[in-house]
Every structure is written in structure tokens, then in C-alpha cells.
Coordinates of C-alpha atoms in Angstrom, one line a residue:
M301 CA 0.1 0.2 0.1
V302 CA 1.2 3.4 -1.2
V303 CA 2.3 5.5 2.2
G304 CA -1.1 8.0 2.7
E305 CA -3.4 5.9 0.6
M306 CA -6.0 5.2 3.1
P307 CA -8.8 3.0 1.3
D308 CA -12.8 3.3 2.5
G309 CA -13.9 -0.2 2.5
V310 CA -16.7 -0.7 0.3
D311 CA -19.2 -4.1 0.2
L312 CA -20.4 -3.9 -3.1
L313 CA -19.0 -1.4 -5.7
V314 CA -20.8 -0.4 -8.7
V315 CA -19.4 1.7 -11.4
G316 CA -22.0 3.7 -13.6
G317 CA -25.2 4.7 -13.1
G318 CA -27.1 3.4 -15.9
P319 CA -29.8 0.9 -16.9
G320 CA -27.2 -1.6 -16.0
G321 CA -25.7 0.1 -12.9
Y322 CA -28.7 1.5 -11.2
V323 CA -30.7 -2.2 -11.3
A324 CA -27.5 -3.8 -10.1
A325 CA -27.1 -1.4 -7.0
L326 CA -31.2 -1.8 -6.2
A327 CA -30.7 -6.0 -6.7
A328 CA -27.8 -6.0 -4.7
A329 CA -29.2 -4.1 -2.0
Q330 CA -32.2 -6.4 -1.8
L331 CA -29.9 -8.9 -1.3
G332 CA -28.6 -7.3 1.8
R333 CA -25.4 -5.9 0.2
K334 CA -24.0 -2.5 1.3
V335 CA -23.8 -0.7 -1.9
V336 CA -21.8 2.2 -3.2
L337 CA -22.6 3.4 -6.6
V338 CA -20.2 5.9 -8.6
D339 CA -21.0 8.0 -11.8
S340 CA -19.0 10.4 -13.5
T341 CA -21.5 13.0 -13.3
G342 CA -23.0 11.9 -10.0
P343 CA -26.6 12.0 -9.1
A344 CA -27.4 14.0 -12.1
G345 CA -26.4 11.5 -14.2
L346 CA -28.4 8.3 -13.0
G347 CA -30.6 6.6 -15.5
G348 CA -27.4 6.9 -18.0
V349 CA -27.3 7.6 -21.7
C350 CA -30.8 6.3 -21.8
V351 CA -32.5 8.3 -19.7
N352 CA -30.5 11.6 -20.1
V353 CA -29.3 11.8 -23.5
G354 CA -30.5 8.5 -25.5
C355 CA -33.6 6.0 -25.1
I356 CA -36.1 8.6 -23.3
P357 CA -35.0 12.0 -25.2
S358 CA -34.8 10.3 -28.9
K359 CA -38.7 8.8 -28.1
A360 CA -39.6 12.4 -27.0
L361 CA -38.8 13.5 -30.1
I362 CA -40.0 10.8 -32.3
E363 CA -43.4 11.4 -30.5
L364 CA -43.5 15.0 -31.2
A365 CA -42.6 14.0 -34.6
D366 CA -45.2 11.8 -35.2
T367 CA -47.9 13.9 -33.8
V368 CA -47.0 16.9 -36.5
H369 CA -47.0 14.4 -39.4
D370 CA -50.2 12.4 -37.9
R371 CA -52.3 15.6 -37.5
K372 CA -51.2 16.5 -41.2
A373 CA -52.2 13.0 -42.5
W374 CA -55.6 13.3 -40.8
A375 CA -56.6 16.1 -43.1
Q376 CA -58.0 13.6 -45.7
R377 CA -59.9 12.3 -42.7
G378 CA -61.7 15.0 -42.2
V379 CA -59.9 17.0 -39.6
S380 CA -58.5 20.5 -40.1
T381 CA -54.7 20.9 -39.5
A382 CA -54.3 24.2 -40.6
G383 CA -51.7 26.2 -38.2
I384 CA -49.6 23.6 -36.4
E385 CA -46.3 25.0 -35.4
V386 CA -43.4 23.5 -33.6
D387 CA -41.4 25.3 -31.1
M388 CA -38.3 23.8 -30.2
G389 CA -37.5 25.7 -27.4
A390 CA -40.7 24.7 -25.7
F391 CA -40.3 21.0 -26.6
Q392 CA -36.8 21.0 -24.7
Q393 CA -38.5 22.6 -21.4
W394 CA -40.7 19.8 -21.3
K395 CA -38.6 17.0 -22.7
G396 CA -35.9 18.3 -19.7
G397 CA -39.0 17.9 -17.2
V398 CA -39.5 14.2 -18.5
V399 CA -35.8 13.4 -17.9
S400 CA -35.8 15.2 -14.8
A401 CA -38.6 13.2 -13.2
L402 CA -37.2 9.8 -14.3
N403 CA -33.8 10.9 -13.1
N404 CA -35.3 11.9 -9.6
G405 CA -36.9 8.4 -9.8
V406 CA -33.9 6.4 -9.9
R407 CA -32.4 8.9 -7.4
S408 CA -35.2 8.0 -5.1
L409 CA -35.0 4.7 -5.4
L410 CA -31.6 4.1 -4.7
K411 CA -32.2 6.5 -1.4
A412 CA -34.7 4.5 0.0
A413 CA -32.7 1.0 -1.0
G414 CA -29.6 2.7 1.3
V415 CA -27.4 3.0 -1.8
E416 CA -25.0 5.6 -1.7
V417 CA -24.2 7.8 -4.9
R418 CA -20.6 9.1 -5.3
T419 CA -19.4 11.2 -8.2
G420 CA -16.3 10.9 -9.9
Y421 CA -14.1 8.8 -12.5
F422 CA -13.3 5.1 -11.0
R423 CA -10.1 3.5 -12.3
F424 CA -8.9 0.1 -10.9
S425 CA -5.5 0.1 -9.1
R426 CA -5.4 -3.2 -7.7
P427 CA -7.9 -6.7 -8.1
D428 CA -9.9 -5.4 -4.8
Q429 CA -9.4 -1.8 -5.2
G430 CA -9.6 1.5 -7.3
V431 CA -9.2 5.2 -7.2
L432 CA -12.0 7.7 -7.3
E433 CA -11.0 10.8 -8.8
C434 CA -13.3 13.7 -7.9
Q435 CA -13.5 16.7 -9.6
D436 CA -13.8 19.1 -6.7
G437 CA -11.5 17.2 -4.2
P438 CA -8.7 14.9 -3.7
P439 CA -8.5 11.1 -5.1
I440 CA -10.5 8.5 -2.9
H441 CA -9.4 5.1 -2.5
L442 CA -12.0 2.5 -2.4
R443 CA -11.2 -1.0 -1.5
F444 CA -14.4 -3.5 -2.5
E445 CA -15.4 -7.2 -1.5
S446 CA -17.1 -6.9 -4.7
C447 CA -17.7 -4.5 -8.0
I448 CA -19.6 -4.5 -11.0
I449 CA -18.7 -2.4 -14.0
A450 CA -21.3 -0.7 -16.0
T451 CA -20.0 2.1 -17.8
G452 CA -21.7 1.6 -21.0
S453 CA -20.9 3.3 -24.6
R454 CA -20.8 6.7 -26.3
P455 CA -20.8 7.7 -29.8
V456 CA -18.5 6.8 -32.2
H457 CA -16.8 10.1 -34.0
L458 CA -15.2 9.8 -37.2
S459 CA -11.9 11.6 -38.2
T460 CA -13.1 12.2 -41.5
L461 CA -16.3 14.2 -39.6
P462 CA -14.7 15.9 -36.5
H463 CA -17.3 16.6 -34.0
D464 CA -17.8 20.0 -33.4
G465 CA -21.6 20.5 -31.7
R466 CA -22.5 22.7 -34.3
R467 CA -22.4 21.4 -37.9
I468 CA -21.1 17.8 -37.3
L469 CA -23.3 16.3 -34.5
D470 CA -23.7 13.2 -32.4
S471 CA -27.0 11.9 -31.5
S472 CA -27.2 13.4 -28.0
D473 CA -26.5 16.8 -30.0
V474 CA -29.7 16.2 -32.3
L475 CA -31.8 15.5 -29.2
A476 CA -30.6 19.1 -27.4
L477 CA -31.5 21.5 -30.6
E478 CA -33.3 24.5 -29.7
R479 CA -33.6 25.1 -33.6
L480 CA -34.3 22.8 -36.5
P481 CA -31.8 23.1 -39.5
Q482 CA -33.4 23.3 -43.0
S483 CA -31.4 20.3 -44.3
A484 CA -29.2 17.6 -42.7
A485 CA -27.6 14.3 -43.6
V486 CA -27.3 11.3 -40.9
V487 CA -24.2 9.3 -41.8
G488 CA -25.5 6.0 -40.8
G489 CA -28.2 3.5 -41.7
G490 CA -28.5 1.9 -38.4
Y491 CA -31.4 2.0 -35.9
I492 CA -29.9 5.4 -34.4
G493 CA -29.5 7.0 -38.2
L494 CA -33.3 6.0 -38.7
E495 CA -34.8 7.0 -35.9
L496 CA -33.2 10.5 -36.0
G497 CA -33.5 11.1 -39.7
T498 CA -37.1 10.0 -39.7
A499 CA -38.0 12.1 -37.0
L500 CA -36.4 14.8 -38.3
A501 CA -38.1 14.8 -41.8
K502 CA -41.5 14.4 -40.2
L503 CA -40.7 17.7 -38.4
G504 CA -39.8 19.7 -41.9
V505 CA -36.0 19.1 -42.1
E506 CA -34.9 18.2 -45.7
M507 CA -33.2 14.8 -45.1
T508 CA -30.8 12.6 -46.8
I509 CA -29.4 9.0 -45.1
V510 CA -26.1 7.9 -46.1
E511 CA -25.3 4.1 -45.2
A512 CA -22.2 2.5 -46.4
L513 CA -23.7 -1.0 -46.8
P514 CA -26.4 -1.7 -49.7
E515 CA -29.3 -1.8 -47.5
L516 CA -30.9 0.3 -44.0
L517 CA -30.6 -1.8 -41.2
P518 CA -28.2 -4.1 -41.8
G519 CA -28.4 -7.5 -39.7
V520 CA -32.3 -6.8 -39.5
G521 CA -33.3 -8.0 -42.4
S522 CA -33.9 -7.0 -46.2
S523 CA -37.5 -7.2 -45.7
A524 CA -37.5 -4.5 -43.2
G525 CA -35.2 -2.3 -45.1
T526 CA -36.9 -2.5 -48.0
I527 CA -40.3 -1.1 -46.2
I528 CA -38.3 1.4 -44.2
T529 CA -36.7 2.8 -47.6
K530 CA -40.2 2.9 -49.2
R531 CA -41.6 4.8 -46.3
L532 CA -38.4 7.3 -46.2
R533 CA -38.7 8.2 -49.8
N534 CA -42.7 8.6 -49.1
L535 CA -41.5 11.1 -46.6
G536 CA -39.3 13.2 -49.2
V537 CA -36.2 11.7 -47.3
T538 CA -33.4 10.9 -49.8
V539 CA -31.9 7.2 -49.1
R540 CA -28.1 6.8 -50.6
T541 CA -27.1 3.2 -49.6
G542 CA -23.7 1.7 -51.0
T543 CA -21.8 5.5 -50.3
K544 CA -19.0 6.2 -47.9
V545 CA -18.4 9.7 -46.6
T546 CA -14.8 10.6 -47.1
G547 CA -15.4 14.5 -45.6
D548 CA -16.6 17.7 -45.3
D549 CA -15.4 20.8 -46.1
G550 CA -17.9 23.0 -43.8
A551 CA -20.5 23.4 -46.4
R552 CA -20.5 20.2 -48.3
L553 CA -20.7 16.7 -47.3
H554 CA -18.2 14.8 -49.6
L555 CA -19.1 11.3 -50.7
D556 CA -18.1 8.3 -52.5
T557 CA -20.7 6.6 -54.5
P558 CA -21.0 3.7 -56.8
D559 CA -21.0 6.1 -59.4
G560 CA -18.0 8.0 -58.1
P561 CA -17.5 11.1 -56.0
D562 CA -20.0 13.1 -55.3
A563 CA -21.0 16.3 -52.7
L564 CA -24.0 17.2 -50.8
E565 CA -24.9 20.5 -49.5
V566 CA -26.5 20.0 -46.0
D567 CA -26.7 22.5 -43.1
T568 CA -26.0 19.8 -40.6
V569 CA -24.5 16.2 -40.5
I570 CA -25.4 13.8 -37.8
V571 CA -22.6 11.0 -37.2
A572 CA -24.7 7.8 -36.3
V573 CA -22.5 5.2 -37.3
G574 CA -22.6 3.3 -33.7
R575 CA -21.2 3.3 -30.5
I576 CA -17.8 2.4 -28.4
P577 CA -17.9 0.7 -25.4
N578 CA -16.1 2.7 -22.3
T579 CA -13.8 0.1 -21.7
D580 CA -10.5 2.4 -22.2
D581 CA -9.8 4.1 -18.9
L582 CA -11.0 2.0 -16.2
G583 CA -7.2 0.7 -15.3
L584 CA -8.3 -3.1 -16.4
D585 CA -4.6 -3.8 -16.1
A586 CA -4.9 -4.2 -12.4
L587 CA -7.5 -6.8 -13.0
E588 CA -5.1 -8.4 -15.4
V589 CA -7.8 -8.8 -17.9
A590 CA -8.0 -6.6 -21.5
P591 CA -11.0 -5.9 -23.6
N592 CA -11.1 -7.9 -27.1
E593 CA -10.6 -6.3 -30.4
Q594 CA -13.7 -4.7 -30.2
G595 CA -13.2 -3.2 -26.7
L596 CA -15.7 -5.6 -25.1
L597 CA -15.1 -7.3 -21.9
E598 CA -15.5 -11.0 -22.6
V599 CA -17.6 -12.7 -19.6
G600 CA -19.2 -16.0 -19.2
P601 CA -23.1 -16.8 -18.1
D602 CA -22.3 -15.4 -14.8
R603 CA -20.6 -12.3 -16.0
L604 CA -17.8 -12.6 -13.9
L605 CA -14.4 -11.1 -15.0
T606 CA -12.8 -12.2 -11.8
P607 CA -14.1 -13.9 -8.7
R608 CA -15.0 -10.3 -7.5
V609 CA -15.4 -8.2 -10.8
A610 CA -18.6 -8.6 -12.9
A611 CA -19.0 -6.5 -16.0
I612 CA -22.5 -5.9 -17.6
G613 CA -24.2 -4.0 -20.6
D614 CA -22.7 -2.3 -23.4
I615 CA -19.1 -3.5 -22.5
T616 CA -19.9 -6.8 -23.2
P617 CA -20.7 -8.8 -25.9
G618 CA -24.1 -8.9 -27.6
P619 CA -26.7 -6.1 -28.3
A620 CA -25.9 -3.0 -26.8
L621 CA -29.6 -2.1 -25.4
A622 CA -30.7 -1.0 -22.2
H623 CA -33.0 -4.0 -21.4
K624 CA -30.1 -6.6 -22.0
A625 CA -28.1 -4.4 -19.6
S626 CA -30.8 -4.6 -16.9
A627 CA -31.2 -8.5 -17.1
E628 CA -27.4 -8.8 -16.7
A629 CA -27.9 -6.3 -13.5
H630 CA -29.6 -8.9 -11.8
V631 CA -27.5 -12.2 -12.7
A632 CA -24.2 -10.0 -11.7
A633 CA -25.7 -9.2 -8.3
E634 CA -27.0 -12.6 -7.7
V635 CA -23.6 -14.1 -8.5
L636 CA -21.5 -11.8 -6.4
S637 CA -23.7 -12.6 -3.3
G638 CA -23.3 -16.2 -3.6
H639 CA -26.6 -17.2 -5.4
P640 CA -26.6 -19.3 -8.4
A641 CA -27.4 -17.3 -11.5
T642 CA -26.6 -17.4 -15.4
F643 CA -27.5 -15.1 -18.1
D644 CA -28.9 -17.5 -20.7
P645 CA -31.9 -16.1 -22.7
L646 CA -33.0 -17.5 -25.7
T647 CA -33.9 -14.0 -27.2
I648 CA -33.2 -10.6 -26.7
S649 CA -35.9 -8.4 -28.6
A650 CA -34.9 -5.4 -30.3
V651 CA -37.0 -2.4 -31.6
V652 CA -36.6 0.3 -33.9
F653 CA -38.8 3.2 -33.4
S654 CA -38.8 4.0 -37.1
D655 CA -41.8 4.5 -39.6
P656 CA -43.1 2.2 -39.3
E657 CA -41.8 0.4 -36.2
V658 CA -39.6 -2.8 -36.6
A659 CA -39.0 -5.4 -33.6
V660 CA -37.2 -8.5 -33.9
T661 CA -36.6 -11.4 -31.5
G662 CA -35.0 -14.4 -31.7
L663 CA -33.4 -16.1 -34.7
T664 CA -33.5 -14.8 -38.1
A665 CA -34.3 -17.9 -40.9
E666 CA -30.4 -17.6 -41.9
D667 CA -29.1 -17.7 -38.2
A668 CA -31.6 -20.7 -37.7
S669 CA -30.3 -22.3 -40.8
E670 CA -26.9 -22.1 -39.5
S671 CA -27.8 -23.6 -36.3
G672 CA -28.9 -26.6 -38.0
Y673 CA -32.9 -26.3 -37.9
E674 CA -34.9 -27.1 -41.2
V675 CA -36.5 -23.8 -41.0
D676 CA -39.7 -22.2 -42.7
I677 CA -41.2 -18.6 -42.5
A678 CA -45.2 -17.8 -42.0
S679 CA -45.8 -14.0 -43.1
F680 CA -48.8 -12.0 -43.0
P681 CA -48.9 -8.8 -44.3
L682 CA -50.7 -5.9 -42.5
S683 CA -52.4 -4.5 -45.7
A684 CA -55.1 -7.5 -44.4
S685 CA -55.5 -6.3 -41.0
G686 CA -58.4 -4.2 -40.4
R687 CA -56.7 -2.4 -37.3
A688 CA -53.6 -1.4 -39.4
R689 CA -55.9 -0.3 -42.0
T690 CA -57.9 1.9 -39.4
L691 CA -54.2 3.6 -38.4
G692 CA -54.0 4.5 -42.0
E693 CA -51.3 1.7 -42.6
D694 CA -50.7 -0.5 -45.5
L695 CA -46.9 -1.1 -45.1
G696 CA -45.5 -3.8 -42.8
S697 CA -45.8 -7.6 -42.0
A698 CA -45.8 -10.0 -39.4
Y699 CA -43.7 -13.3 -39.7
W700 CA -42.4 -16.3 -37.7
V701 CA -39.4 -18.4 -38.4
F702 CA -40.5 -21.8 -37.1
E703 CA -39.2 -25.3 -37.9
K704 CA -40.7 -27.4 -40.1
G705 CA -42.4 -30.4 -38.9
S706 CA -42.5 -29.4 -35.0
G707 CA -43.5 -25.9 -36.0
T708 CA -41.6 -24.6 -33.0
L709 CA -41.1 -20.9 -33.0
L710 CA -37.4 -19.7 -33.4
G711 CA -37.6 -16.2 -34.3
A712 CA -40.1 -13.2 -35.3
Q713 CA -40.1 -9.6 -36.7
I714 CA -42.8 -7.2 -37.0
V715 CA -42.5 -4.3 -39.1
G716 CA -45.8 -2.0 -38.6
P717 CA -47.8 0.3 -36.2
H718 CA -46.9 -0.8 -32.4
A719 CA -44.3 -3.4 -33.4
T720 CA -42.6 -2.4 -30.7
E721 CA -45.0 -3.4 -28.0
L722 CA -46.2 -6.3 -29.9
I723 CA -42.8 -8.2 -29.9
T724 CA -42.7 -9.4 -26.1
E725 CA -45.7 -11.9 -27.3
A726 CA -43.4 -13.1 -29.7
A727 CA -40.5 -13.4 -27.2
V728 CA -42.6 -15.2 -24.4
A729 CA -43.6 -17.5 -27.0
I730 CA -39.9 -18.3 -28.0
E731 CA -38.6 -18.7 -24.4
M732 CA -41.8 -21.0 -23.1
G733 CA -40.8 -23.1 -26.4
A734 CA -44.2 -22.8 -28.3
N735 CA -45.3 -23.7 -31.7
L736 CA -47.7 -22.2 -34.3
E737 CA -50.5 -24.0 -33.3
D738 CA -50.2 -22.5 -29.7
I739 CA -50.3 -19.2 -31.1
A740 CA -53.0 -20.0 -33.6
T741 CA -55.5 -21.4 -30.8
I742 CA -54.9 -18.4 -28.6
I743 CA -58.2 -16.0 -28.9
H744 CA -56.5 -12.7 -30.1
P745 CA -59.0 -9.4 -29.8
H746 CA -60.4 -8.0 -32.7
P747 CA -59.5 -5.6 -34.1
T748 CA -55.9 -5.6 -32.5
M749 CA -52.5 -5.5 -34.3
S750 CA -51.9 -8.8 -32.2
E751 CA -54.1 -10.7 -34.7
A752 CA -51.2 -10.1 -36.9
L753 CA -49.1 -12.6 -35.2
A754 CA -51.9 -15.1 -34.6
E755 CA -52.7 -14.9 -38.5
A756 CA -49.1 -15.4 -39.4
A757 CA -49.4 -18.7 -37.6
L758 CA -52.2 -19.8 -39.1
V759 CA -50.5 -19.2 -42.3
G760 CA -47.5 -21.5 -41.3
L761 CA -50.1 -24.3 -40.4
G762 CA -51.6 -23.7 -43.8
R763 CA -54.8 -22.7 -42.6
P764 CA -54.8 -19.0 -43.3
I765 CA -57.9 -16.9 -42.9
H766 CA -57.6 -13.3 -44.3
V767 CA -54.7 -13.9 -47.2
P768 CA -54.7 -16.9 -49.7
L769 CA -53.6 -20.2 -49.2
R770 CA -50.1 -20.8 -50.3
R771 CA -49.7 -22.9 -53.0

């Protein structure tokens, strides 16, 4: 021990206050542990990126955009929509209230559970100890019995598009805009780029989405990407796939397209090409562990890095999703508290708040085939859904991926209204080992969007009602 180093003793230390960290702290406290949670922004950062500058603010912006756009769409249904105006300043005040309420809610839960929250950057210095660097005071040494790392991720910044917060923005910058640009380009056609690009287009911004790969939403499935692309073009969004960005000169975004070099004049450039795990400044050498090539910490089903230290959330392999982090948090807290637990879900649903919404769970047909299953797909188009029609929607579908013969459900995808709310039925069915017959014989209420899953199951059984029999 260094002379003068007087460590504070901590029973269970949680590093990071996001959806993984604060859930881990609460779960550990419920198991009788004395918990200290440290976050670089302290109590103000509770809820993490998700609550403060990610999931919640983005969905607030999307709801605003959908409301404005839907009112215009209702004009042909007999509703006068003249005089709609958007005040982004007022929106930001309202959004701030939403974020503050959720942040305060997390703070209250931690306080009630007896969790101590401290502010500072934490780095490991030994296998059972680290240093909390505080902005307004000397560093504090903390020795822990157990530790859960939940430091999350941050937006990727491109060297060809240096972030300045004025012209070159990241997703957090967009969600804080007090004034909308006249034109913008989103670099990245994944879920973040699509959500932001669609919302801004609905608010009247002239939008272009640039994606280096051949289709939008890479990895989700070509059918979803095709439907989304069609809707974006209906919204007036220019979609440029197979196109790379080579730089920006302050007025024009320079592109490398399949037809050669090109340039795009836009007011704002939004970089949404992914996120990078926050594992590069944790002092991991002291634990004798190192991130992999993607910067992720490899963990087993017990989420342990060492006998004392667990890692969860965006810093571990798998989808970087808040609900995955929260689920892992329970496992880590239980394992470090001496209880048997493993993280081994059959499925982790992913949702995209695009237009229409996209939700997927379980295996894709390709993944299922590679895993050795003899696979089939059963699809039901939303153009045949009465409820979708009343919502003014005819694009989209629901489909099941299932094993031939047994009909066991392996995966599902929904593209359409409320897909993000509906996908959990499919996830529960897969986790419970259900088959097509189980879903088809459950009586779904009419008229609802949930009927699409039952109708797709009937298609797979060869007994369709509202679409023709497959030949």
C-alpha cells in the first residue's frame, strides 16, 4: 500500500449509473449488500445515456414528430390541421422535465434502498481496489469486496467528420436542438440514424440518409430495410446506400458513391455510425484482464471478469440495449452475493422506433439454418389487417421463423404500427417453447394489431383466413 493511501471499505461497488448500474445497485441492496454506486456525473447522471441523452429524449422527439406528421395525415380523413407550429425551445423544456422526473425517480429508489451515490471517475489500481478521482476534491481510494462494472458506451466519432457540436453533431447533440436546421444528412443507416432521420424529416427538415452498406438496418433483414426505405422516400427523405463519406468542407459533405465522387450541400451533418464501449480508461491491467478487439469485456454466463468483479451492459458482447444491461444486472448481483444465477436468454428483442416501427426477436431464418434447423417462414401482410387500415397503415408485416415439422417458434419480426409493443408476445412464446398451433389457438382480440401474429401462425399451419392459401 502506498504511504498515505487510506482506502474506504466498500461491500459492493457499482461503477456506472445507467440502466445496468442502477439496477445492479438496487438488486444487490435487496440481497442485503451495502452498495456504493459511483458515476462520473454523480446523481445528475443516474439513468445513464438512456434516460438523459438517449432512449428517453429520442422517443420524446419521435412522439413530437409523429404527432405533427399524423395531424397532417388526418387532413384527408376530415380533420382540419391548419396552423400547426413546432416550438423546439418549448419542447426542450418539456423533455427536460420528463428526463428530470425519471432521473429523480432513480435517485429516490437508490436512496430508499440505502445505496450511496458518489461522483467521480473510477479506475482500478488493484484486483480489489481502485481510485475515485473527484473534480472538487482529492482522489479517494476504495477497497471493495465485490464490484460490478457498468460504464456503458459513447457515440463513435469519425476522423473524417470531426465532431464540433455545431455543424457535425452526434445523436446527443440532435436531441438537444433548440432550432431545427433546414437540411441535414445522417451518416449511418442503423437504428439510431433511422430514428433521428425520420423524426427530423417529419418535422420539416430536408433529410438525406447515407449508409455505406447496400441496405438500411443492416443485420435486421432485407424485408424490413426495403419497407423502411419505401416509407422514407414517401416522406421525402433521400436514401443513399452503398455510399461512403470521405469528408466535409464546412458546406458540403463529400461522398464516394457507386457512380463516383459526389458532394451534398447540407446545413448539418449527424454522425450515427454506432457506439464504442467505455472500457479504455478503467485501469483494467490491475485486474489482469483486457478488452477484445471491439473494446468489449468477455464474460461468461455468470458475467464475472474475476472472482470479485463482474461486467454488464454495453461493455460486454451482445446487443447494446438497455434491457439487456438491466437483465444482466440481476445476474451479476446474485452471483457476487453467492446465489446461483446465469445469463442465458433464448432471445433478446430489439426494437426500432422508425416509420413503420421494426421489432425482432429470436433467430433470423439464416441464423436458424446455420444452427442446424430445417426452417420455414410464415408471413402475414398488414395490408390485410383491419386495425392497421384504421391506423392509416398498409405497409409492413408480421412473420414467424419456425422449425418445419414441429412448428416450434424460433424467431419473429414485426414491421408496422406498435411493433415495439407487440414483440414481447413473440419473445414469451419463444422462451416458453411454443409452436405455431399454440399461437393460432390463442384467441386474440379483434380488431387489434396483435391478431397479425395469430394470422401469421395460421399461415404457417396452412390454414390462413385473411390471406390466400400458399401453393
